[in-house]
Amino acid sequence: MGTSYDAIVVGAGLAGLAAAAELGDRGKKVIVLDQEGEKSLGGQAFWSLGGLFMVDTPEQRRMRIRDGIDLARIDWMGSAQFDRAEDHWPRQWADAYLDFAAGEMRPWLSDMGMKWFPVVGWAERGGAFANGHGNSVPRFHITWGTGPGVLAPFIRRVREREADGLITFAFRHRVSRIERDGGRPSGVSGEILSPAGVERGQKSNRDPIGEFRFDSGNIIVTSGGIGGNFDLVRGKWPRERLGEPPSHMIAGVPDYVDGRMIGIARDAGAATINEDRMWHYTEGVKNWDPIWPNHGIRILPGPSSLWFDALGNRLPAPCLPGFDTLSTLKHLRTTGYDHSWFILTQKTIEKEFALSGSEQNPDFTSGRWREVLKSRLGKGATAAVEAFKQHGEDFIVRNDLDALVEGMNHLTGGNELDAGKIRAQIEARDAQIRNPFSKDAQIMAIHAARNYLGDKLIRTAKPHRFLDPANGPLIAVRLHIITRKTLGGLHTNLSSQVLDAKGEPVPGLYAAGEAAGFGGGGYHGYNALEGTFLGGCIFSGRAAGRAAA
């Protein structure tokens, strides 16, 4: 292994692979460093559902979705709500990504071999005003092969350049310092960690067995965010907007997503912005078969589950399943409790429940139609959902409501929930089912969802009465706050050059992916529209690689 390279990429996740691929394809000599072992190549993206935010695609048009960049821009800007002077570059990144998502993105990825499930998902639906948060139309394109399917073409590209002698990987190399010469980054140094005999995603040791230094005038930081570091999450938590951080959370990302390199880049002169902007979900459940510490899985719900706070009060619109993540998080932080509840029926779970992640969706991950049809159209919920229903400590299944509420109280060890109070709310909801119209915001949302062919086919249950035994059994799910994404980060311009405190580029220093807020130091603004995390890693990683080349 040499010591001098045209570029150093710190982080072997999706953004790092995209950057390295662009560099290698241009004949540059690159080393990619990662503190984890080779089994973790691809980072967090491996565990994802593989959703990509794209605009006006053939998949959308086949599903009778009328989309375009003007509508997408209204949705993005209404969700982002940019309101700070430092949002100049994040706003520029948002515009650039929208152009990419409505133009070059799909054909470019398709030429690399990527394909997408034909039914486009409708995530983050909003639920307030047309110029506010949310996707007006479905834009969530699930990649065949899920997260591994997104990674595959980039891994193939870098492995080809590795075979050519242009790209070198150095796993178990933890960067602790960006070296500088005359104020300009000149390389990186750190510790070689002891080999880790753990599987992908599992917690690895941090035992040093040696030191290293590599020299380069171009350093690209693609090391991810802070979601695995609860202390950092709580330290950056926007208390004035979202209330006090929860005392109990579960982790939606592996332990190595620790935010360490962001601080190291800051020590080298980089500026960080919008660090109080973050994206955590409220529909997390404890993984009954965990891979990393405090491992949580997010439920991807359809619109029908009834959502109650810890005291048994139904959540108000737009705090509906799958509609407005941060509004729901903000509301729940006012309750004084760290958990909430879904109550639903067997009919609902069979049609509407999905679990986030490649490992929870082996049918999509396989990329085989036979597996998808068998899993999604067969009797019962998917095997992964049924396994959680049977083994997950947060799931309670009973044949009547009184027994269900008794089980809910037993699980939390208190007596906060009153069966009569919950029954009255469900009976009022059930009374709205008799007509194809309603005054209940959630019932109206269900009818609207079923106007979309994709939801009617596979994602939204036919409206039914929850207290009718024919639709049971009843199911309650205790929901936790689950950490996920960092929306702010290293401040970058459109070339992914890292900026200093004065807004000037730090020569030779670049950042991409979650470490850079997916572009600019936070191209989402305050809210994410989903499918924009992987898309942002690809787009910003590509930009960094091309600029550094």
Short mmCIF file of N, CA and C in Angstrom, two decimals, residues 3 9 22 27 99 124 228 263 273 282 337 399 410 422 454:
data_model
loop_
_atom_site.label_atom_id
_atom_site.label_comp_id
_atom_site.label_asym_id
_atom_site.label_seq_id
_atom_site.Cartn_x
_atom_site.Cartn_y
_atom_site.Cartn_z
N THR A 3 1.69 5.48 0.01
CA THR A 3 1.36 6.51 1.00
C THR A 3 0.87 7.80 0.37
N VAL A 9 -10.55 9.28 0.18
CA VAL A 9 -11.96 9.27 0.52
C VAL A 9 -12.11 8.64 1.90
N GLU A 22 -16.14 8.04 -9.52
CA GLU A 22 -15.90 9.14 -10.45
C GLU A 22 -14.41 9.43 -10.58
N GLY A 27 -9.10 8.17 -14.04
CA GLY A 27 -7.70 7.81 -13.98
C GLY A 27 -6.95 8.26 -12.75
N ASP A 99 -33.34 19.31 -10.33
CA ASP A 99 -33.03 19.21 -11.76
C ASP A 99 -32.51 17.81 -12.09
N GLU A 124 -44.37 10.53 3.19
CA GLU A 124 -44.46 11.91 3.67
C GLU A 124 -45.51 12.70 2.89
N GLY A 228 -26.10 7.20 15.33
CA GLY A 228 -25.75 6.13 16.24
C GLY A 228 -25.16 6.60 17.55
N GLY A 263 -16.44 16.40 13.45
CA GLY A 263 -15.62 17.18 14.36
C GLY A 263 -14.18 17.27 13.91
N ILE A 273 -23.02 23.77 9.61
CA ILE A 273 -24.24 24.57 9.71
C ILE A 273 -25.44 23.65 9.92
N THR A 282 -40.99 8.36 14.47
CA THR A 282 -41.78 8.10 15.67
C THR A 282 -42.46 6.73 15.63
N TYR A 337 -44.15 11.72 27.44
CA TYR A 337 -43.80 10.31 27.33
C TYR A 337 -42.97 10.09 26.07
N ASN A 399 -58.16 -10.59 21.09
CA ASN A 399 -59.42 -10.71 20.36
C ASN A 399 -60.44 -9.65 20.71
N HIS A 410 -49.98 -3.47 30.79
CA HIS A 410 -49.01 -4.41 31.37
C HIS A 410 -47.63 -4.20 30.76
N ILE A 422 -60.60 4.74 25.14
CA ILE A 422 -60.14 4.32 23.82
C ILE A 422 -61.30 3.75 23.01
N GLY A 454 -51.75 2.61 -6.94
CA GLY A 454 -50.75 1.85 -6.20
C GLY A 454 -51.15 1.58 -4.77
#
